[in-house]
mmCIF file with all atom_site columns, C-alpha atoms in Angstrom:
data_model
loop_
_atom_site.group_PDB
_atom_site.id
_atom_site.type_symbol
_atom_site.label_atom_id
_atom_site.label_alt_id
_atom_site.label_comp_id
_atom_site.label_asym_id
_atom_site.label_entity_id
_atom_site.label_seq_id
_atom_site.pdbx_PDB_ins_code
_atom_site.Cartn_x
_atom_site.Cartn_y
_atom_site.Cartn_z
_atom_site.occupancy
_atom_site.B_iso_or_equiv
_atom_site.pdbx_formal_charge
_atom_site.auth_seq_id
_atom_site.auth_comp_id
_atom_site.auth_asym_id
_atom_site.auth_atom_id
_atom_site.pdbx_PDB_model_num
ATOM 1   C CA . MET A 1 1   ? -25.067 39.294  7.019   1.00 0.00 ? 79  MET A CA 1
ATOM 2   C CA . PRO A 1 2   ? -24.043 36.821  9.752   1.00 0.00 ? 80  PRO A CA 1
ATOM 3   C CA . PHE A 1 3   ? -21.385 34.229  8.978   1.00 0.00 ? 81  PHE A CA 1
ATOM 4   C CA . ARG A 1 4   ? -22.663 30.646  8.791   1.00 0.00 ? 82  ARG A CA 1
ATOM 5   C CA . THR A 1 5   ? -20.216 27.754  9.013   1.00 0.00 ? 83  THR A CA 1
ATOM 6   C CA . ASN A 1 6   ? -22.234 25.315  6.925   1.00 0.00 ? 84  ASN A CA 1
ATOM 7   C CA . GLU A 1 7   ? -21.775 27.610  3.905   1.00 0.00 ? 85  GLU A CA 1
ATOM 8   C CA . LEU A 1 8   ? -18.055 26.894  4.076   1.00 0.00 ? 86  LEU A CA 1
ATOM 9   C CA . PHE A 1 9   ? -18.643 23.204  3.451   1.00 0.00 ? 87  PHE A CA 1
ATOM 10  C CA . VAL A 1 10  ? -21.161 23.389  0.608   1.00 0.00 ? 88  VAL A CA 1
ATOM 11  C CA . ASN A 1 11  ? -18.543 23.741  -2.141  1.00 0.00 ? 89  ASN A CA 1
ATOM 12  C CA . MET A 1 12  ? -15.695 21.881  -0.462  1.00 0.00 ? 90  MET A CA 1
ATOM 13  C CA . PRO A 1 13  ? -14.452 18.814  -2.287  1.00 0.00 ? 91  PRO A CA 1
ATOM 14  C CA . ASP A 1 14  ? -14.989 15.398  -0.730  1.00 0.00 ? 92  ASP A CA 1
ATOM 15  C CA . PHE A 1 15  ? -11.399 14.690  0.352   1.00 0.00 ? 93  PHE A CA 1
ATOM 16  C CA . LYS A 1 16  ? -11.902 10.999  0.899   1.00 0.00 ? 94  LYS A CA 1
ATOM 17  C CA . GLU A 1 17  ? -13.259 10.593  -2.639  1.00 0.00 ? 95  GLU A CA 1
ATOM 18  C CA . LEU A 1 18  ? -10.344 12.651  -4.005  1.00 0.00 ? 96  LEU A CA 1
ATOM 19  C CA . SER A 1 19  ? -7.963  10.376  -2.123  1.00 0.00 ? 97  SER A CA 1
ATOM 20  C CA . TYR A 1 20  ? -9.661  7.187   -3.340  1.00 0.00 ? 98  TYR A CA 1
ATOM 21  C CA . ASN A 1 21  ? -9.606  8.374   -6.948  1.00 0.00 ? 99  ASN A CA 1
ATOM 22  C CA . SER A 1 22  ? -6.006  9.532   -6.762  1.00 0.00 ? 100 SER A CA 1
ATOM 23  C CA . HIS A 1 23  ? -4.846  6.151   -5.478  1.00 0.00 ? 101 HIS A CA 1
ATOM 24  C CA . LYS A 1 24  ? -6.970  4.215   -7.948  1.00 0.00 ? 102 LYS A CA 1
ATOM 25  C CA . GLU A 1 25  ? -4.987  5.887   -10.742 1.00 0.00 ? 103 GLU A CA 1
ATOM 26  C CA . HIS A 1 26  ? -1.552  5.713   -9.063  1.00 0.00 ? 104 HIS A CA 1
ATOM 27  C CA . TYR A 1 27  ? -0.108  2.753   -11.007 1.00 0.00 ? 105 TYR A CA 1
ATOM 28  C CA . LYS A 1 28  ? -1.868  3.533   -14.264 1.00 0.00 ? 106 LYS A CA 1
ATOM 29  C CA . ASP A 1 29  ? 1.056   5.530   -15.665 1.00 0.00 ? 107 ASP A CA 1
ATOM 30  C CA . ASN A 1 30  ? 3.913   3.725   -13.861 1.00 0.00 ? 108 ASN A CA 1
ATOM 31  C CA . PRO A 1 31  ? 4.386   0.547   -15.890 1.00 0.00 ? 109 PRO A CA 1
ATOM 32  C CA . ASP A 1 32  ? 8.036   -0.071  -14.903 1.00 0.00 ? 110 ASP A CA 1
ATOM 33  C CA . ILE A 1 33  ? 7.592   0.178   -11.163 1.00 0.00 ? 111 ILE A CA 1
ATOM 34  C CA . LEU A 1 34  ? 7.302   -3.602  -10.731 1.00 0.00 ? 112 LEU A CA 1
ATOM 35  C CA . GLY A 1 35  ? 10.417  -4.149  -12.861 1.00 0.00 ? 113 GLY A CA 1
ATOM 36  C CA . ARG A 1 36  ? 12.308  -1.786  -10.604 1.00 0.00 ? 114 ARG A CA 1
ATOM 37  C CA . LEU A 1 37  ? 11.210  -3.686  -7.508  1.00 0.00 ? 115 LEU A CA 1
ATOM 38  C CA . GLU A 1 38  ? 12.205  -7.038  -9.025  1.00 0.00 ? 116 GLU A CA 1
ATOM 39  C CA . ARG A 1 39  ? 15.754  -5.958  -9.922  1.00 0.00 ? 117 ARG A CA 1
ATOM 40  C CA . LYS A 1 40  ? 17.770  -7.431  -7.073  1.00 0.00 ? 118 LYS A CA 1
ATOM 41  C CA . ASN A 1 41  ? 20.506  -4.848  -7.420  1.00 0.00 ? 119 ASN A CA 1
ATOM 42  C CA . SER A 1 42  ? 18.185  -1.880  -6.888  1.00 0.00 ? 120 SER A CA 1
ATOM 43  C CA . ILE A 1 43  ? 17.778  0.205   -3.764  1.00 0.00 ? 121 ILE A CA 1
ATOM 44  C CA . ASP A 1 44  ? 14.008  -0.387  -3.900  1.00 0.00 ? 122 ASP A CA 1
ATOM 45  C CA . TYR A 1 45  ? 14.524  -4.152  -3.804  1.00 0.00 ? 123 TYR A CA 1
ATOM 46  C CA . TRP A 1 46  ? 16.897  -3.874  -0.827  1.00 0.00 ? 124 TRP A CA 1
ATOM 47  C CA . ARG A 1 47  ? 14.542  -1.490  1.009   1.00 0.00 ? 125 ARG A CA 1
ATOM 48  C CA . HIS A 1 48  ? 11.535  -3.788  0.578   1.00 0.00 ? 126 HIS A CA 1
ATOM 49  C CA . GLU A 1 49  ? 13.487  -6.910  1.540   1.00 0.00 ? 127 GLU A CA 1
ATOM 50  C CA . ARG A 1 50  ? 14.613  -5.173  4.709   1.00 0.00 ? 128 ARG A CA 1
ATOM 51  C CA . MET A 1 51  ? 10.978  -4.509  5.662   1.00 0.00 ? 129 MET A CA 1
ATOM 52  C CA . TYR A 1 52  ? 9.877   -8.047  4.756   1.00 0.00 ? 130 TYR A CA 1
ATOM 53  C CA . ARG A 1 53  ? 12.465  -9.541  7.119   1.00 0.00 ? 131 ARG A CA 1
ATOM 54  C CA . LEU A 1 54  ? 10.342  -8.153  9.958   1.00 0.00 ? 132 LEU A CA 1
ATOM 55  C CA . LEU A 1 55  ? 7.700   -10.758 9.042   1.00 0.00 ? 133 LEU A CA 1
ATOM 56  C CA . THR A 1 56  ? 9.997   -13.724 9.665   1.00 0.00 ? 134 THR A CA 1
ATOM 57  C CA . PRO A 1 57  ? 8.566   -14.588 13.130  1.00 0.00 ? 135 PRO A CA 1
ATOM 58  C CA . PHE A 1 58  ? 5.073   -14.826 11.609  1.00 0.00 ? 136 PHE A CA 1
ATOM 59  C CA . LEU A 1 59  ? 6.167   -17.322 8.937   1.00 0.00 ? 137 LEU A CA 1
ATOM 60  C CA . GLU A 1 60  ? 6.899   -20.228 11.275  1.00 0.00 ? 138 GLU A CA 1
ATOM 61  C CA . GLU A 1 61  ? 3.336   -21.408 10.849  1.00 0.00 ? 139 GLU A CA 1
ATOM 62  C CA . ARG A 1 62  ? 3.095   -22.567 7.225   1.00 0.00 ? 140 ARG A CA 1
ATOM 63  C CA . SER A 1 63  ? 0.030   -21.783 5.128   1.00 0.00 ? 141 SER A CA 1
ATOM 64  C CA . SER A 1 64  ? -1.424  -19.105 7.345   1.00 0.00 ? 142 SER A CA 1
ATOM 65  C CA . LYS A 1 65  ? -4.137  -17.112 5.629   1.00 0.00 ? 143 LYS A CA 1
ATOM 66  C CA . TRP A 1 66  ? -3.070  -13.517 4.904   1.00 0.00 ? 144 TRP A CA 1
ATOM 67  C CA . LEU A 1 67  ? -4.698  -10.413 3.450   1.00 0.00 ? 145 LEU A CA 1
ATOM 68  C CA . THR A 1 68  ? -2.429  -7.686  2.132   1.00 0.00 ? 146 THR A CA 1
ATOM 69  C CA . VAL A 1 69  ? -4.006  -4.225  2.187   1.00 0.00 ? 147 VAL A CA 1
ATOM 70  C CA . GLY A 1 70  ? -2.904  -1.432  -0.153  1.00 0.00 ? 148 GLY A CA 1
ATOM 71  C CA . ASP A 1 71  ? -0.759  -3.917  -2.091  1.00 0.00 ? 149 ASP A CA 1
ATOM 72  C CA . GLY A 1 72  ? -0.856  -1.974  -5.365  1.00 0.00 ? 150 GLY A CA 1
ATOM 73  C CA . LEU A 1 73  ? 1.448   -4.254  -7.382  1.00 0.00 ? 151 LEU A CA 1
ATOM 74  C CA . GLY A 1 74  ? 1.081   -7.438  -5.376  1.00 0.00 ? 152 GLY A CA 1
ATOM 75  C CA . THR A 1 75  ? 4.695   -7.318  -4.168  1.00 0.00 ? 153 THR A CA 1
ATOM 76  C CA . ASP A 1 76  ? 3.713   -8.013  -0.558  1.00 0.00 ? 154 ASP A CA 1
ATOM 77  C CA . ALA A 1 77  ? 1.487   -10.927 -1.542  1.00 0.00 ? 155 ALA A CA 1
ATOM 78  C CA . ASN A 1 78  ? 4.196   -12.299 -3.828  1.00 0.00 ? 156 ASN A CA 1
ATOM 79  C CA . TRP A 1 79  ? 6.774   -12.229 -1.029  1.00 0.00 ? 157 TRP A CA 1
ATOM 80  C CA . LEU A 1 80  ? 4.405   -14.003 1.352   1.00 0.00 ? 158 LEU A CA 1
ATOM 81  C CA . GLN A 1 81  ? 3.498   -16.614 -1.309  1.00 0.00 ? 159 GLN A CA 1
ATOM 82  C CA . GLU A 1 82  ? 7.189   -17.277 -1.929  1.00 0.00 ? 160 GLU A CA 1
ATOM 83  C CA . ASN A 1 83  ? 7.440   -17.987 1.791   1.00 0.00 ? 161 ASN A CA 1
ATOM 84  C CA . GLY A 1 84  ? 4.661   -20.580 1.827   1.00 0.00 ? 162 GLY A CA 1
ATOM 85  C CA . GLN A 1 85  ? 1.703   -18.458 2.868   1.00 0.00 ? 163 GLN A CA 1
ATOM 86  C CA . ASP A 1 86  ? -1.868  -18.406 1.524   1.00 0.00 ? 164 ASP A CA 1
ATOM 87  C CA . VAL A 1 87  ? -2.457  -14.785 0.464   1.00 0.00 ? 165 VAL A CA 1
ATOM 88  C CA . VAL A 1 88  ? -5.141  -12.546 -0.989  1.00 0.00 ? 166 VAL A CA 1
ATOM 89  C CA . ALA A 1 89  ? -3.646  -9.304  -2.311  1.00 0.00 ? 167 ALA A CA 1
ATOM 90  C CA . SER A 1 90  ? -5.913  -6.272  -2.141  1.00 0.00 ? 168 SER A CA 1
ATOM 91  C CA . ASP A 1 91  ? -5.914  -2.689  -3.259  1.00 0.00 ? 169 ASP A CA 1
ATOM 92  C CA . ILE A 1 92  ? -8.417  -0.004  -4.182  1.00 0.00 ? 170 ILE A CA 1
ATOM 93  C CA . SER A 1 93  ? -7.279  -0.281  -7.825  1.00 0.00 ? 171 SER A CA 1
ATOM 94  C CA . GLU A 1 94  ? -6.565  -3.157  -10.176 1.00 0.00 ? 172 GLU A CA 1
ATOM 95  C CA . TYR A 1 95  ? -4.010  -1.366  -12.411 1.00 0.00 ? 173 TYR A CA 1
ATOM 96  C CA . GLY A 1 96  ? -1.189  -3.202  -10.687 1.00 0.00 ? 174 GLY A CA 1
ATOM 97  C CA . LEU A 1 97  ? -2.963  -6.292  -9.354  1.00 0.00 ? 175 LEU A CA 1
ATOM 98  C CA . ARG A 1 98  ? -4.597  -7.444  -12.584 1.00 0.00 ? 176 ARG A CA 1
ATOM 99  C CA . PRO A 1 99  ? -1.312  -7.699  -14.551 1.00 0.00 ? 177 PRO A CA 1
ATOM 100 C CA . ALA A 1 100 ? 0.380   -9.260  -11.502 1.00 0.00 ? 178 ALA A CA 1
ATOM 101 C CA . SER A 1 101 ? -2.317  -11.937 -11.429 1.00 0.00 ? 179 SER A CA 1
ATOM 102 C CA . THR A 1 102 ? -2.326  -12.466 -15.202 1.00 0.00 ? 180 THR A CA 1
ATOM 103 C CA . ASN A 1 103 ? 1.455   -12.931 -15.209 1.00 0.00 ? 181 ASN A CA 1
ATOM 104 C CA . GLY A 1 104 ? 1.354   -15.395 -12.289 1.00 0.00 ? 182 GLY A CA 1
ATOM 105 C CA . TYR A 1 105 ? 3.129   -13.020 -9.913  1.00 0.00 ? 183 TYR A CA 1
ATOM 106 C CA . ILE A 1 106 ? 0.230   -13.355 -7.425  1.00 0.00 ? 184 ILE A CA 1
ATOM 107 C CA . ARG A 1 107 ? -2.403  -16.067 -7.163  1.00 0.00 ? 185 ARG A CA 1
ATOM 108 C CA . GLU A 1 108 ? -5.430  -14.147 -5.904  1.00 0.00 ? 186 GLU A CA 1
ATOM 109 C CA . TYR A 1 109 ? -6.520  -10.541 -5.546  1.00 0.00 ? 187 TYR A CA 1
ATOM 110 C CA . ARG A 1 110 ? -9.571  -8.495  -4.645  1.00 0.00 ? 188 ARG A CA 1
ATOM 111 C CA . LEU A 1 111 ? -10.461 -4.855  -5.084  1.00 0.00 ? 189 LEU A CA 1
ATOM 112 C CA . ILE A 1 112 ? -10.963 -3.612  -1.540  1.00 0.00 ? 190 ILE A CA 1
ATOM 113 C CA . ASN A 1 113 ? -11.291 -0.239  0.087   1.00 0.00 ? 191 ASN A CA 1
ATOM 114 C CA . ALA A 1 114 ? -9.360  -0.575  3.368   1.00 0.00 ? 192 ALA A CA 1
ATOM 115 C CA . GLU A 1 115 ? -12.070 1.384   5.149   1.00 0.00 ? 193 GLU A CA 1
ATOM 116 C CA . ASP A 1 116 ? -14.741 -1.176  4.208   1.00 0.00 ? 194 ASP A CA 1
ATOM 117 C CA . ILE A 1 117 ? -13.225 -4.661  3.885   1.00 0.00 ? 195 ILE A CA 1
ATOM 118 C CA . ASP A 1 118 ? -15.738 -7.035  2.344   1.00 0.00 ? 196 ASP A CA 1
ATOM 119 C CA . TYR A 1 119 ? -14.900 -10.108 4.433   1.00 0.00 ? 197 TYR A CA 1
ATOM 120 C CA . SER A 1 120 ? -16.479 -11.421 7.607   1.00 0.00 ? 198 SER A CA 1
ATOM 121 C CA . ASP A 1 121 ? -14.861 -11.234 11.035  1.00 0.00 ? 199 ASP A CA 1
ATOM 122 C CA . ASN A 1 122 ? -11.715 -13.330 11.594  1.00 0.00 ? 200 ASN A CA 1
ATOM 123 C CA . THR A 1 123 ? -11.492 -14.465 7.952   1.00 0.00 ? 201 THR A CA 1
ATOM 124 C CA . PHE A 1 124 ? -7.686  -14.151 7.904   1.00 0.00 ? 202 PHE A CA 1
ATOM 125 C CA . ASP A 1 125 ? -4.998  -15.101 10.363  1.00 0.00 ? 203 ASP A CA 1
ATOM 126 C CA . TYR A 1 126 ? -2.976  -11.997 9.513   1.00 0.00 ? 204 TYR A CA 1
ATOM 127 C CA . VAL A 1 127 ? -3.558  -8.701  7.749   1.00 0.00 ? 205 VAL A CA 1
ATOM 128 C CA . PHE A 1 128 ? -0.467  -6.978  6.385   1.00 0.00 ? 206 PHE A CA 1
ATOM 129 C CA . CYS A 1 129 ? -0.318  -3.328  5.353   1.00 0.00 ? 207 CYS A CA 1
ATOM 130 C CA . LYS A 1 130 ? 3.069   -1.994  4.215   1.00 0.00 ? 208 LYS A CA 1
ATOM 131 C CA . GLU A 1 131 ? 3.630   1.599   3.131   1.00 0.00 ? 209 GLU A CA 1
ATOM 132 C CA . ALA A 1 132 ? -0.053  2.257   2.479   1.00 0.00 ? 210 ALA A CA 1
ATOM 133 C CA . TYR A 1 133 ? -1.528  3.353   5.795   1.00 0.00 ? 211 TYR A CA 1
ATOM 134 C CA . HIS A 1 134 ? -0.540  7.007   5.364   1.00 0.00 ? 212 HIS A CA 1
ATOM 135 C CA . HIS A 1 135 ? -2.600  7.129   2.153   1.00 0.00 ? 213 HIS A CA 1
ATOM 136 C CA . PHE A 1 136 ? -5.915  6.284   3.812   1.00 0.00 ? 214 PHE A CA 1
ATOM 137 C CA . PRO A 1 137 ? -8.132  9.357   4.202   1.00 0.00 ? 215 PRO A CA 1
ATOM 138 C CA . ARG A 1 138 ? -9.711  7.849   7.339   1.00 0.00 ? 216 ARG A CA 1
ATOM 139 C CA . PRO A 1 139 ? -6.971  5.655   8.809   1.00 0.00 ? 217 PRO A CA 1
ATOM 140 C CA . TYR A 1 140 ? -8.875  4.758   11.985  1.00 0.00 ? 218 TYR A CA 1
ATOM 141 C CA . LEU A 1 141 ? -11.629 3.115   9.952   1.00 0.00 ? 219 LEU A CA 1
ATOM 142 C CA . ALA A 1 142 ? -9.005  1.162   8.031   1.00 0.00 ? 220 ALA A CA 1
ATOM 143 C CA . VAL A 1 143 ? -7.255  -0.153  11.131  1.00 0.00 ? 221 VAL A CA 1
ATOM 144 C CA . TYR A 1 144 ? -10.580 -1.117  12.724  1.00 0.00 ? 222 TYR A CA 1
ATOM 145 C CA . GLU A 1 145 ? -11.505 -3.039  9.579   1.00 0.00 ? 223 GLU A CA 1
ATOM 146 C CA . MET A 1 146 ? -8.128  -4.778  9.495   1.00 0.00 ? 224 MET A CA 1
ATOM 147 C CA . LEU A 1 147 ? -8.484  -5.752  13.163  1.00 0.00 ? 225 LEU A CA 1
ATOM 148 C CA . ARG A 1 148 ? -11.988 -7.057  12.486  1.00 0.00 ? 226 ARG A CA 1
ATOM 149 C CA . VAL A 1 149 ? -10.970 -9.460  9.694   1.00 0.00 ? 227 VAL A CA 1
ATOM 150 C CA . ALA A 1 150 ? -7.729  -10.665 11.371  1.00 0.00 ? 228 ALA A CA 1
ATOM 151 C CA . SER A 1 151 ? -7.923  -13.467 13.912  1.00 0.00 ? 229 SER A CA 1
ATOM 152 C CA . LYS A 1 152 ? -4.285  -13.271 15.100  1.00 0.00 ? 230 LYS A CA 1
ATOM 153 C CA . ALA A 1 153 ? -2.622  -9.975  14.164  1.00 0.00 ? 231 ALA A CA 1
ATOM 154 C CA . VAL A 1 154 ? -2.505  -6.882  12.006  1.00 0.00 ? 232 VAL A CA 1
ATOM 155 C CA . ILE A 1 155 ? 0.992   -5.955  10.902  1.00 0.00 ? 233 ILE A CA 1
ATOM 156 C CA . LEU A 1 156 ? 1.566   -2.346  9.844   1.00 0.00 ? 234 LEU A CA 1
ATOM 157 C CA . ILE A 1 157 ? 4.887   -1.251  8.411   1.00 0.00 ? 235 ILE A CA 1
ATOM 158 C CA . GLU A 1 158 ? 4.798   2.460   7.798   1.00 0.00 ? 236 GLU A CA 1
ATOM 159 C CA . PRO A 1 159 ? 7.917   4.391   6.806   1.00 0.00 ? 237 PRO A CA 1
ATOM 160 C CA . VAL A 1 160 ? 8.662   7.950   7.727   1.00 0.00 ? 238 VAL A CA 1
ATOM 161 C CA . ASP A 1 161 ? 7.048   10.152  5.095   1.00 0.00 ? 239 ASP A CA 1
ATOM 162 C CA . ILE A 1 162 ? 9.943   12.391  4.074   1.00 0.00 ? 240 ILE A CA 1
ATOM 163 C CA . GLY A 1 163 ? 7.631   14.459  1.904   1.00 0.00 ? 241 GLY A CA 1
ATOM 164 C CA . ILE A 1 164 ? 5.930   15.800  5.004   1.00 0.00 ? 242 ILE A CA 1
ATOM 165 C CA . GLN A 1 165 ? 8.977   16.154  7.214   1.00 0.00 ? 243 GLN A CA 1
ATOM 166 C CA . PHE A 1 166 ? 11.515  17.253  4.609   1.00 0.00 ? 244 PHE A CA 1
ATOM 167 C CA . PRO A 1 167 ? 9.917   18.690  1.422   1.00 0.00 ? 245 PRO A CA 1
ATOM 168 C CA . LEU A 1 168 ? 13.361  19.702  0.130   1.00 0.00 ? 246 LEU A CA 1
ATOM 169 C CA . MET A 1 169 ? 14.410  16.016  0.219   1.00 0.00 ? 247 MET A CA 1
ATOM 170 C CA . VAL A 1 170 ? 11.559  15.123  -2.145  1.00 0.00 ? 248 VAL A CA 1
ATOM 171 C CA . PHE A 1 171 ? 12.686  17.836  -4.551  1.00 0.00 ? 249 PHE A CA 1
ATOM 172 C CA . LEU A 1 172 ? 16.312  16.653  -4.394  1.00 0.00 ? 250 LEU A CA 1
ATOM 173 C CA . LYS A 1 173 ? 15.340  13.009  -4.818  1.00 0.00 ? 251 LYS A CA 1
ATOM 174 C CA . THR A 1 174 ? 13.257  13.856  -7.902  1.00 0.00 ? 252 THR A CA 1
ATOM 175 C CA . PHE A 1 175 ? 15.994  16.106  -9.283  1.00 0.00 ? 253 PHE A CA 1
ATOM 176 C CA . TRP A 1 176 ? 18.691  13.424  -8.944  1.00 0.00 ? 254 TRP A CA 1
ATOM 177 C CA . LYS A 1 177 ? 16.475  10.693  -10.433 1.00 0.00 ? 255 LYS A CA 1
ATOM 178 C CA . ARG A 1 178 ? 15.724  12.842  -13.471 1.00 0.00 ? 256 ARG A CA 1
ATOM 179 C CA . LEU A 1 179 ? 19.372  13.838  -13.842 1.00 0.00 ? 257 LEU A CA 1
ATOM 180 C CA . LEU A 1 180 ? 20.530  10.222  -13.674 1.00 0.00 ? 258 LEU A CA 1
ATOM 181 C CA . ARG A 1 181 ? 17.874  9.096   -16.162 1.00 0.00 ? 259 ARG A CA 1
ATOM 182 C CA . ALA A 1 182 ? 18.908  11.839  -18.587 1.00 0.00 ? 260 ALA A CA 1
ATOM 183 C CA . TRP A 1 183 ? 22.567  10.891  -18.199 1.00 0.00 ? 261 TRP A CA 1
#
């Protein structure tokens, strides 16, 4: 029997749907993650603050309209709000954004798939995506959408993904975290 390529794809999972669903559930079982980011003596706090400092040149204009994309806990929106900006936080899931809004940590949020942003062209001055871009199953669609809704700039801050480059580092990081928690 001849080999037909389309038979290979009949039972393949839809990877973009798997990705969407995985990220929708990401913060569901991580209730203390926001607490960790708010502790000013933590490495996470320092790491995020270091990335936020890159936004300083964009803050000269007060009350610019911003959209944060992939802002699971609203930390990016909160930082921008604290610096006088008008922000809509967005993520594919509301597990982190709903409590952030309820507790007054962020003012406004929307559930948005970065690959299909439900706003018209040039709605925002700036679109900010920090540490989320590598999670998008179709990143080109996401960047096109961000460019479409931004009138001035799209700002992407994407760290090196050590899990891809150095899998042993991920193991060691997890091992040390668990050891320190147990201790």
